[in-house]
Amino acid sequence: MATDPTAAGPVTMPATAYQPLLNPITVVGPQFCAQYPVDLVIVKKVMTISDGNFAVTDVNGSVIFKVKGTLLSLRDHRVLLDAAGKPIVSLQSKMLSMHRRWQVFRGESSDPKDLLFSTKLSSIIQLKTELDVFLAANTKEEICDFKLKGSWFDRSCTVYAGNSNMIIAQMHKKHNVQSVVLGKDTFAVTVYPNVDYAFIVAIIVILDEINEDKID
């Protein structure tokens, strides 16, 4: 990724407390990996149910991703777009799934050959959310490739590599009085070095959808 501050892409922070992984975690694409921590801000318009209620920016407010939804559909369907509106991944829920399973495909595809990863709740009954993430090649799903733990209500979660304690991303509430007045929910995400930040954003969008299901 280019480090030129005038180039397109997220603003990154100096890697002082983070050590890059020896083997980069690339799920969506290598262009979404950086050798330093990437700080993103996710803004959700609380009072909006139409398309485009999610925006992902860098710390300076430049849009990196947008999320488009499909209304009046038999299944939940979201598309993660880049700043130019190009589809990056398609997120689709599986109908009648007790574990709230979601599948993520490349672009706007729903073809099994374009499956990148899938997610499901670790257990049906949970006090705090635990989401297991399985890469497409992990067809047996005996051990998850990644795990998200946290609470959407607290706007706090951590993404780990497999069942280990190795953190690859964290989300926390971003307190902003102006956002509350404007009817927006704002929170910050730090993606660790050499971790695909488009992959992390897709997981967080799924977490939001699962939370909306609980509210409904």
PDB file of N, CA and C in Angstrom, residues 57-150:
ATOM      1  N   THR A  57     -14.711   5.536   7.398  1.00  0.00           N
ATOM      2  CA  THR A  57     -13.766   6.585   7.015  1.00  0.00           C
ATOM      3  C   THR A  57     -12.427   6.374   7.710  1.00  0.00           C
ATOM      4  N   ASP A  58     -11.416   7.140   7.265  1.00  0.00           N
ATOM      5  CA  ASP A  58     -10.182   7.188   8.029  1.00  0.00           C
ATOM      6  C   ASP A  58     -10.350   8.238   9.123  1.00  0.00           C
ATOM      7  N   VAL A  59      -9.298   8.481   9.888  1.00  0.00           N
ATOM      8  CA  VAL A  59      -9.419   9.391  11.021  1.00  0.00           C
ATOM      9  C   VAL A  59      -9.621  10.841  10.581  1.00  0.00           C
ATOM     10  N   ASN A  60      -9.362  11.144   9.312  1.00  0.00           N
ATOM     11  CA  ASN A  60      -9.561  12.494   8.783  1.00  0.00           C
ATOM     12  C   ASN A  60     -10.926  12.675   8.133  1.00  0.00           C
ATOM     13  N   GLY A  61     -11.743  11.597   8.132  1.00  0.00           N
ATOM     14  CA  GLY A  61     -13.082  11.701   7.577  1.00  0.00           C
ATOM     15  C   GLY A  61     -13.214  11.331   6.114  1.00  0.00           C
ATOM     16  N   SER A  62     -12.138  10.889   5.483  1.00  0.00           N
ATOM     17  CA  SER A  62     -12.206  10.463   4.083  1.00  0.00           C
ATOM     18  C   SER A  62     -12.844   9.079   3.999  1.00  0.00           C
ATOM     19  N   VAL A  63     -13.840   8.923   3.135  1.00  0.00           N
ATOM     20  CA  VAL A  63     -14.569   7.661   3.027  1.00  0.00           C
ATOM     21  C   VAL A  63     -13.682   6.576   2.424  1.00  0.00           C
ATOM     22  N   ILE A  64     -13.646   5.431   3.093  1.00  0.00           N
ATOM     23  CA  ILE A  64     -12.907   4.257   2.606  1.00  0.00           C
ATOM     24  C   ILE A  64     -13.883   3.215   2.057  1.00  0.00           C
ATOM     25  N   PHE A  65     -14.960   2.958   2.811  1.00  0.00           N
ATOM     26  CA  PHE A  65     -15.980   1.998   2.398  1.00  0.00           C
ATOM     27  C   PHE A  65     -17.371   2.565   2.680  1.00  0.00           C
ATOM     28  N   LYS A  66     -18.354   2.021   1.972  1.00  0.00           N
ATOM     29  CA  LYS A  66     -19.766   2.270   2.256  1.00  0.00           C
ATOM     30  C   LYS A  66     -20.474   0.921   2.253  1.00  0.00           C
ATOM     31  N   VAL A  67     -21.590   0.842   2.966  1.00  0.00           N
ATOM     32  CA  VAL A  67     -22.360  -0.401   3.010  1.00  0.00           C
ATOM     33  C   VAL A  67     -23.741  -0.147   2.442  1.00  0.00           C
ATOM     34  N   LYS A  68     -24.102  -0.915   1.429  1.00  0.00           N
ATOM     35  CA  LYS A  68     -25.410  -0.808   0.790  1.00  0.00           C
ATOM     36  C   LYS A  68     -26.255  -2.003   1.200  1.00  0.00           C
ATOM     37  N   GLY A  69     -27.512  -1.751   1.565  1.00  0.00           N
ATOM     38  CA  GLY A  69     -28.414  -2.818   1.962  1.00  0.00           C
ATOM     39  C   GLY A  69     -29.463  -3.076   0.903  1.00  0.00           C
ATOM     40  N   THR A  70     -30.099  -4.230   0.993  1.00  0.00           N
ATOM     41  CA  THR A  70     -31.192  -4.586   0.097  1.00  0.00           C
ATOM     42  C   THR A  70     -32.466  -4.688   0.912  1.00  0.00           C
ATOM     43  N   LEU A  71     -33.431  -3.831   0.631  1.00  0.00           N
ATOM     44  CA  LEU A  71     -34.701  -3.865   1.336  1.00  0.00           C
ATOM     45  C   LEU A  71     -35.684  -4.805   0.652  1.00  0.00           C
ATOM     46  N   LEU A  72     -36.688  -5.227   1.390  1.00  0.00           N
ATOM     47  CA  LEU A  72     -37.758  -6.080   0.860  1.00  0.00           C
ATOM     48  C   LEU A  72     -37.218  -7.364   0.248  1.00  0.00           C
ATOM     49  N   SER A  73     -36.197  -7.911   0.889  1.00  0.00           N
ATOM     50  CA  SER A  73     -35.601  -9.158   0.424  1.00  0.00           C
ATOM     51  C   SER A  73     -35.967 -10.281   1.386  1.00  0.00           C
ATOM     52  N   LEU A  74     -36.011 -11.522   0.876  1.00  0.00           N
ATOM     53  CA  LEU A  74     -36.325 -12.664   1.717  1.00  0.00           C
ATOM     54  C   LEU A  74     -35.199 -12.967   2.693  1.00  0.00           C
ATOM     55  N   ARG A  75     -34.012 -12.503   2.383  1.00  0.00           N
ATOM     56  CA  ARG A  75     -32.886 -12.715   3.282  1.00  0.00           C
ATOM     57  C   ARG A  75     -32.110 -11.411   3.398  1.00  0.00           C
ATOM     58  N   ASP A  76     -31.429 -11.236   4.537  1.00  0.00           N
ATOM     59  CA  ASP A  76     -30.605 -10.046   4.710  1.00  0.00           C
ATOM     60  C   ASP A  76     -29.451 -10.088   3.727  1.00  0.00           C
ATOM     61  N   HIS A  77     -29.208  -8.943   3.099  1.00  0.00           N
ATOM     62  CA  HIS A  77     -28.170  -8.869   2.077  1.00  0.00           C
ATOM     63  C   HIS A  77     -27.517  -7.500   2.137  1.00  0.00           C
ATOM     64  N   ARG A  78     -26.201  -7.462   2.273  1.00  0.00           N
ATOM     65  CA  ARG A  78     -25.453  -6.216   2.308  1.00  0.00           C
ATOM     66  C   ARG A  78     -24.285  -6.312   1.344  1.00  0.00           C
ATOM     67  N   VAL A  79     -23.909  -5.163   0.785  1.00  0.00           N
ATOM     68  CA  VAL A  79     -22.756  -5.110  -0.116  1.00  0.00           C
ATOM     69  C   VAL A  79     -21.795  -4.056   0.410  1.00  0.00           C
ATOM     70  N   LEU A  80     -20.547  -4.458   0.583  1.00  0.00           N
ATOM     71  CA  LEU A  80     -19.493  -3.522   0.986  1.00  0.00           C
ATOM     72  C   LEU A  80     -18.879  -2.929  -0.274  1.00  0.00           C
ATOM     73  N   LEU A  81     -18.936  -1.596  -0.384  1.00  0.00           N
ATOM     74  CA  LEU A  81     -18.435  -0.879  -1.552  1.00  0.00           C
ATOM     75  C   LEU A  81     -17.186  -0.087  -1.187  1.00  0.00           C
ATOM     76  N   ASP A  82     -16.314   0.125  -2.176  1.00  0.00           N
ATOM     77  CA  ASP A  82     -15.207   1.037  -1.919  1.00  0.00           C
ATOM     78  C   ASP A  82     -15.682   2.474  -2.098  1.00  0.00           C
ATOM     79  N   ALA A  83     -14.788   3.437  -1.936  1.00  0.00           N
ATOM     80  CA  ALA A  83     -15.188   4.849  -1.975  1.00  0.00           C
ATOM     81  C   ALA A  83     -15.772   5.245  -3.321  1.00  0.00           C
ATOM     82  N   ALA A  84     -15.374   4.538  -4.391  1.00  0.00           N
ATOM     83  CA  ALA A  84     -15.870   4.845  -5.738  1.00  0.00           C
ATOM     84  C   ALA A  84     -17.174   4.131  -6.052  1.00  0.00           C
ATOM     85  N   GLY A  85     -17.666   3.305  -5.118  1.00  0.00           N
ATOM     86  CA  GLY A  85     -18.919   2.587  -5.339  1.00  0.00           C
ATOM     87  C   GLY A  85     -18.746   1.209  -5.945  1.00  0.00           C
ATOM     88  N   LYS A  86     -17.512   0.725  -6.058  1.00  0.00           N
ATOM     89  CA  LYS A  86     -17.261  -0.609  -6.615  1.00  0.00           C
ATOM     90  C   LYS A  86     -17.512  -1.670  -5.543  1.00  0.00           C
ATOM     91  N   PRO A  87     -18.312  -2.709  -5.851  1.00  0.00           N
ATOM     92  CA  PRO A  87     -18.569  -3.774  -4.868  1.00  0.00           C
ATOM     93  C   PRO A  87     -17.287  -4.523  -4.498  1.00  0.00           C
ATOM     94  N   ILE A  88     -17.065  -4.682  -3.206  1.00  0.00           N
ATOM     95  CA  ILE A  88     -15.900  -5.411  -2.720  1.00  0.00           C
ATOM     96  C   ILE A  88     -16.305  -6.822  -2.303  1.00  0.00           C
ATOM     97  N   VAL A  89     -17.304  -6.908  -1.408  1.00  0.00           N
ATOM     98  CA  VAL A  89     -17.834  -8.205  -0.989  1.00  0.00           C
ATOM     99  C   VAL A  89     -19.338  -8.089  -0.791  1.00  0.00           C
ATOM    100  N   SER A  90     -20.006  -9.242  -0.899  1.00  0.00           N
ATOM    101  CA  SER A  90     -21.448  -9.343  -0.669  1.00  0.00           C
ATOM    102  C   SER A  90     -21.673 -10.200   0.559  1.00  0.00           C
ATOM    103  N   LEU A  91     -22.494  -9.702   1.491  1.00  0.00           N
ATOM    104  CA  LEU A  91     -22.780 -10.410   2.734  1.00  0.00           C
ATOM    105  C   LEU A  91     -24.228 -10.881   2.715  1.00  0.00           C
ATOM    106  N   GLN A  92     -24.433 -12.179   2.929  1.00  0.00           N
ATOM    107  CA  GLN A  92     -25.777 -12.740   2.852  1.00  0.00           C
ATOM    108  C   GLN A  92     -26.039 -13.655   4.040  1.00  0.00           C
ATOM    109  N   SER A  93     -27.207 -13.490   4.659  1.00  0.00           N
ATOM    110  CA  SER A  93     -27.578 -14.370   5.766  1.00  0.00           C
ATOM    111  C   SER A  93     -28.217 -15.637   5.215  1.00  0.00           C
ATOM    112  N   LYS A  94     -28.052 -16.722   5.951  1.00  0.00           N
ATOM    113  CA  LYS A  94     -28.708 -17.975   5.585  1.00  0.00           C
ATOM    114  C   LYS A  94     -30.042 -18.047   6.303  1.00  0.00           C
ATOM    115  N   MET A  95     -31.082 -18.353   5.552  1.00  0.00           N
ATOM    116  CA  MET A  95     -32.424 -18.397   6.119  1.00  0.00           C
ATOM    117  C   MET A  95     -32.558 -19.554   7.106  1.00  0.00           C
ATOM    118  N   LEU A  96     -33.365 -19.321   8.153  1.00  0.00           N
ATOM    119  CA  LEU A  96     -33.697 -20.348   9.143  1.00  0.00           C
ATOM    120  C   LEU A  96     -32.457 -20.937   9.805  1.00  0.00           C
ATOM    121  N   SER A  97     -31.485 -20.080  10.103  1.00  0.00           N
ATOM    122  CA  SER A  97     -30.253 -20.535  10.739  1.00  0.00           C
ATOM    123  C   SER A  97     -30.296 -20.213  12.225  1.00  0.00           C
ATOM    124  N   MET A  98     -30.246 -21.235  13.070  1.00  0.00           N
ATOM    125  CA  MET A  98     -30.282 -21.030  14.516  1.00  0.00           C
ATOM    126  C   MET A  98     -29.053 -20.274  15.011  1.00  0.00           C
ATOM    127  N   HIS A  99     -27.940 -20.457  14.318  1.00  0.00           N
ATOM    128  CA  HIS A  99     -26.686 -19.818  14.733  1.00  0.00           C
ATOM    129  C   HIS A  99     -26.423 -18.511  13.987  1.00  0.00           C
ATOM    130  N   ARG A 100     -27.473 -17.964  13.343  1.00  0.00           N
ATOM    131  CA  ARG A 100     -27.347 -16.687  12.625  1.00  0.00           C
ATOM    132  C   ARG A 100     -26.177 -16.711  11.640  1.00  0.00           C
ATOM    133  N   ARG A 101     -26.145 -17.718  10.797  1.00  0.00           N
ATOM    134  CA  ARG A 101     -25.019 -17.881   9.876  1.00  0.00           C
ATOM    135  C   ARG A 101     -25.085 -16.851   8.739  1.00  0.00           C
ATOM    136  N   TRP A 102     -23.921 -16.306   8.426  1.00  0.00           N
ATOM    137  CA  TRP A 102     -23.760 -15.396   7.290  1.00  0.00           C
ATOM    138  C   TRP A 102     -22.654 -15.928   6.384  1.00  0.00           C
ATOM    139  N   GLN A 103     -22.797 -15.655   5.088  1.00  0.00           N
ATOM    140  CA  GLN A 103     -21.768 -16.003   4.116  1.00  0.00           C
ATOM    141  C   GLN A 103     -21.322 -14.742   3.394  1.00  0.00           C
ATOM    142  N   VAL A 104     -20.034 -14.675   3.100  1.00  0.00           N
ATOM    143  CA  VAL A 104     -19.462 -13.495   2.441  1.00  0.00           C
ATOM    144  C   VAL A 104     -18.780 -13.933   1.153  1.00  0.00           C
ATOM    145  N   PHE A 105     -19.195 -13.288   0.051  1.00  0.00           N
ATOM    146  CA  PHE A 105     -18.717 -13.639  -1.282  1.00  0.00           C
ATOM    147  C   PHE A 105     -17.959 -12.467  -1.904  1.00  0.00           C
ATOM    148  N   ARG A 106     -17.107 -12.793  -2.848  1.00  0.00           N
ATOM    149  CA  ARG A 106     -16.369 -11.745  -3.548  1.00  0.00           C
ATOM    150  C   ARG A 106     -17.315 -10.947  -4.452  1.00  0.00           C
ATOM    151  N   GLY A 107     -17.129  -9.618  -4.486  1.00  0.00           N
ATOM    152  CA  GLY A 107     -17.951  -8.760  -5.327  1.00  0.00           C
ATOM    153  C   GLY A 107     -19.419  -8.855  -4.951  1.00  0.00           C
ATOM    154  N   GLU A 108     -20.291  -8.930  -5.949  1.00  0.00           N
ATOM    155  CA  GLU A 108     -21.727  -9.073  -5.704  1.00  0.00           C
ATOM    156  C   GLU A 108     -22.198 -10.499  -5.964  1.00  0.00           C
ATOM    157  N   SER A 109     -21.256 -11.428  -5.995  1.00  0.00           N
ATOM    158  CA  SER A 109     -21.581 -12.820  -6.305  1.00  0.00           C
ATOM    159  C   SER A 109     -22.286 -13.508  -5.149  1.00  0.00           C
ATOM    160  N   SER A 110     -23.003 -14.589  -5.473  1.00  0.00           N
ATOM    161  CA  SER A 110     -23.528 -15.509  -4.471  1.00  0.00           C
ATOM    162  C   SER A 110     -23.176 -16.938  -4.871  1.00  0.00           C
ATOM    163  N   ASP A 111     -22.235 -17.061  -5.811  1.00  0.00           N
ATOM    164  CA  ASP A 111     -21.780 -18.361  -6.306  1.00  0.00           C
ATOM    165  C   ASP A 111     -20.847 -18.993  -5.277  1.00  0.00           C
ATOM    166  N   PRO A 112     -21.049 -20.266  -4.935  1.00  0.00           N
ATOM    167  CA  PRO A 112     -20.186 -20.929  -3.944  1.00  0.00           C
ATOM    168  C   PRO A 112     -18.697 -20.833  -4.257  1.00  0.00           C
ATOM    169  N   LYS A 113     -18.340 -20.775  -5.526  1.00  0.00           N
ATOM    170  CA  LYS A 113     -16.916 -20.689  -5.872  1.00  0.00           C
ATOM    171  C   LYS A 113     -16.318 -19.340  -5.492  1.00  0.00           C
ATOM    172  N   ASP A 114     -17.162 -18.345  -5.233  1.00  0.00           N
ATOM    173  CA  ASP A 114     -16.692 -17.023  -4.845  1.00  0.00           C
ATOM    174  C   ASP A 114     -16.799 -16.785  -3.340  1.00  0.00           C
ATOM    175  N   LEU A 115     -17.130 -17.842  -2.582  1.00  0.00           N
ATOM    176  CA  LEU A 115     -17.230 -17.714  -1.130  1.00  0.00           C
ATOM    177  C   LEU A 115     -15.850 -17.419  -0.542  1.00  0.00           C
ATOM    178  N   LEU A 116     -15.785 -16.385   0.308  1.00  0.00           N
ATOM    179  CA  LEU A 116     -14.536 -16.028   0.985  1.00  0.00           C
ATOM    180  C   LEU A 116     -14.505 -16.572   2.409  1.00  0.00           C
ATOM    181  N   PHE A 117     -15.604 -16.374   3.136  1.00  0.00           N
ATOM    182  CA  PHE A 117     -15.686 -16.893   4.501  1.00  0.00           C
ATOM    183  C   PHE A 117     -17.135 -16.892   4.962  1.00  0.00           C
ATOM    184  N   SER A 118     -17.381 -17.574   6.060  1.00  0.00           N
ATOM    185  CA  SER A 118     -18.711 -17.590   6.660  1.00  0.00           C
ATOM    186  C   SER A 118     -18.578 -17.395   8.162  1.00  0.00           C
ATOM    187  N   THR A 119     -19.664 -16.972   8.788  1.00  0.00           N
ATOM    188  CA  THR A 119     -19.661 -16.756  10.233  1.00  0.00           C
ATOM    189  C   THR A 119     -20.895 -17.402  10.850  1.00  0.00           C
ATOM    190  N   LYS A 120     -20.788 -17.737  12.124  1.00  0.00           N
ATOM    191  CA  LYS A 120     -21.941 -18.202  12.877  1.00  0.00           C
ATOM    192  C   LYS A 120     -21.686 -17.938  14.361  1.00  0.00           C
ATOM    193  N   LEU A 121     -22.755 -17.806  15.130  1.00  0.00           N
ATOM    194  CA  LEU A 121     -22.616 -17.652  16.570  1.00  0.00           C
ATOM    195  C   LEU A 121     -22.016 -18.925  17.156  1.00  0.00           C
ATOM    196  N   SER A 122     -21.112 -18.755  18.125  1.00  0.00           N
ATOM    197  CA  SER A 122     -20.456 -19.913  18.737  1.00  0.00           C
ATOM    198  C   SER A 122     -21.459 -20.811  19.439  1.00  0.00           C
ATOM    199  N   SER A 123     -22.517 -20.210  20.007  1.00  0.00           N
ATOM    200  CA  SER A 123     -23.589 -20.972  20.642  1.00  0.00           C
ATOM    201  C   SER A 123     -24.887 -20.202  20.458  1.00  0.00           C
ATOM    202  N   ILE A 124     -25.997 -20.895  20.583  1.00  0.00           N
ATOM    203  CA  ILE A 124     -27.299 -20.274  20.335  1.00  0.00           C
ATOM    204  C   ILE A 124     -27.635 -19.248  21.417  1.00  0.00           C
ATOM    205  N   ILE A 125     -27.346 -19.599  22.688  1.00  0.00           N
ATOM    206  CA  ILE A 125     -27.635 -18.693  23.799  1.00  0.00           C
ATOM    207  C   ILE A 125     -26.337 -18.048  24.263  1.00  0.00           C
ATOM    208  N   GLN A 126     -26.284 -16.714  24.222  1.00  0.00           N
ATOM    209  CA  GLN A 126     -25.080 -15.993  24.594  1.00  0.00           C
ATOM    210  C   GLN A 126     -25.428 -14.743  25.388  1.00  0.00           C
ATOM    211  N   LEU A 127     -24.634 -14.468  26.441  1.00  0.00           N
ATOM    212  CA  LEU A 127     -24.754 -13.204  27.160  1.00  0.00           C
ATOM    213  C   LEU A 127     -23.971 -12.121  26.430  1.00  0.00           C
ATOM    214  N   LYS A 128     -22.790 -12.482  25.966  1.00  0.00           N
ATOM    215  CA  LYS A 128     -21.991 -11.597  25.125  1.00  0.00           C
ATOM    216  C   LYS A 128     -21.690 -12.337  23.831  1.00  0.00           C
ATOM    217  N   THR A 129     -21.638 -11.601  22.764  1.00  0.00           N
ATOM    218  CA  THR A 129     -21.519 -12.219  21.449  1.00  0.00           C
ATOM    219  C   THR A 129     -20.164 -12.892  21.249  1.00  0.00           C
ATOM    220  N   GLU A 130     -20.199 -14.118  20.769  1.00  0.00           N
ATOM    221  CA  GLU A 130     -19.006 -14.806  20.262  1.00  0.00           C
ATOM    222  C   GLU A 130     -19.343 -15.299  18.873  1.00  0.00           C
ATOM    223  N   LEU A 131     -18.582 -14.819  17.917  1.00  0.00           N
ATOM    224  CA  LEU A 131     -18.838 -15.138  16.520  1.00  0.00           C
ATOM    225  C   LEU A 131     -17.650 -15.917  15.968  1.00  0.00           C
ATOM    226  N   ASP A 132     -17.918 -17.118  15.466  1.00  0.00           N
ATOM    227  CA  ASP A 132     -16.869 -17.924  14.835  1.00  0.00           C
ATOM    228  C   ASP A 132     -16.799 -17.603  13.350  1.00  0.00           C
ATOM    229  N   VAL A 133     -15.580 -17.486  12.839  1.00  0.00           N
ATOM    230  CA  VAL A 133     -15.357 -17.150  11.429  1.00  0.00           C
ATOM    231  C   VAL A 133     -14.580 -18.284  10.780  1.00  0.00           C
ATOM    232  N   PHE A 134     -15.098 -18.778   9.655  1.00  0.00           N
ATOM    233  CA  PHE A 134     -14.476 -19.893   8.946  1.00  0.00           C
ATOM    234  C   PHE A 134     -14.136 -19.462   7.521  1.00  0.00           C
ATOM    235  N   LEU A 135     -12.891 -19.627   7.125  1.00  0.00           N
ATOM    236  CA  LEU A 135     -12.518 -19.358   5.739  1.00  0.00           C
ATOM    237  C   LEU A 135     -13.142 -20.409   4.827  1.00  0.00           C
ATOM    238  N   ALA A 136     -13.274 -20.071   3.550  1.00  0.00           N
ATOM    239  CA  ALA A 136     -13.975 -20.947   2.609  1.00  0.00           C
ATOM    240  C   ALA A 136     -13.346 -22.336   2.537  1.00  0.00           C
ATOM    241  N   ALA A 137     -12.026 -22.416   2.679  1.00  0.00           N
ATOM    242  CA  ALA A 137     -11.339 -23.708   2.580  1.00  0.00           C
ATOM    243  C   ALA A 137     -11.572 -24.592   3.799  1.00  0.00           C
ATOM    244  N   ASN A 138     -12.039 -23.999   4.889  1.00  0.00           N
ATOM    245  CA  ASN A 138     -12.276 -24.743   6.125  1.00  0.00           C
ATOM    246  C   ASN A 138     -13.688 -25.326   6.109  1.00  0.00           C
ATOM    247  N   THR A 139     -13.890 -26.333   5.282  1.00  0.00           N
ATOM    248  CA  THR A 139     -15.231 -26.880   5.063  1.00  0.00           C
ATOM    249  C   THR A 139     -15.724 -27.721   6.245  1.00  0.00           C
ATOM    250  N   LYS A 140     -14.818 -28.321   7.015  1.00  0.00           N
ATOM    251  CA  LYS A 140     -15.228 -29.144   8.155  1.00  0.00           C
ATOM    252  C   LYS A 140     -15.693 -28.283   9.332  1.00  0.00           C
ATOM    253  N   GLU A 141     -15.157 -27.082   9.443  1.00  0.00           N
ATOM    254  CA  GLU A 141     -15.527 -26.125  10.494  1.00  0.00           C
ATOM    255  C   GLU A 141     -15.390 -26.719  11.896  1.00  0.00           C
ATOM    256  N   GLU A 142     -14.373 -27.548  12.090  1.00  0.00           N
ATOM    257  CA  GLU A 142     -14.138 -28.115  13.418  1.00  0.00           C
ATOM    258  C   GLU A 142     -13.479 -27.084  14.333  1.00  0.00           C
ATOM    259  N   ILE A 143     -12.615 -26.273  13.781  1.00  0.00           N
ATOM    260  CA  ILE A 143     -11.940 -25.210  14.524  1.00  0.00           C
ATOM    261  C   ILE A 143     -12.071 -23.930  13.719  1.00  0.00           C
ATOM    262  N   CYS A 144     -12.479 -22.848  14.373  1.00  0.00           N
ATOM    263  CA  CYS A 144     -12.662 -21.593  13.641  1.00  0.00           C
ATOM    264  C   CYS A 144     -11.301 -20.979  13.274  1.00  0.00           C
ATOM    265  N   ASP A 145     -11.286 -20.231  12.187  1.00  0.00           N
ATOM    266  CA  ASP A 145     -10.065 -19.549  11.761  1.00  0.00           C
ATOM    267  C   ASP A 145      -9.878 -18.226  12.494  1.00  0.00           C
ATOM    268  N   PHE A 146     -11.006 -17.604  12.869  1.00  0.00           N
ATOM    269  CA  PHE A 146     -10.992 -16.350  13.620  1.00  0.00           C
ATOM    270  C   PHE A 146     -12.194 -16.349  14.554  1.00  0.00           C
ATOM    271  N   LYS A 147     -12.103 -15.528  15.595  1.00  0.00           N
ATOM    272  CA  LYS A 147     -13.212 -15.429  16.537  1.00  0.00           C
ATOM    273  C   LYS A 147     -13.387 -13.972  16.958  1.00  0.00           C
ATOM    274  N   LEU A 148     -14.642 -13.528  16.988  1.00  0.00           N
ATOM    275  CA  LEU A 148     -14.972 -12.200  17.489  1.00  0.00           C
ATOM    276  C   LEU A 148     -15.644 -12.358  18.843  1.00  0.00           C
ATOM    277  N   LYS A 149     -15.188 -11.593  19.821  1.00  0.00           N
ATOM    278  CA  LYS A 149     -15.794 -11.600  21.149  1.00  0.00           C
ATOM    279  C   LYS A 149     -16.117 -10.168  21.548  1.00  0.00           C
ATOM    280  N   GLY A 150     -17.289  -9.958  22.118  1.00  0.00           N
ATOM    281  CA  GLY A 150     -17.606  -8.616  22.571  1.00  0.00           C
ATOM    282  C   GLY A 150     -19.083  -8.367  22.715  1.00  0.00           C
TER     283      GLY A 150
END
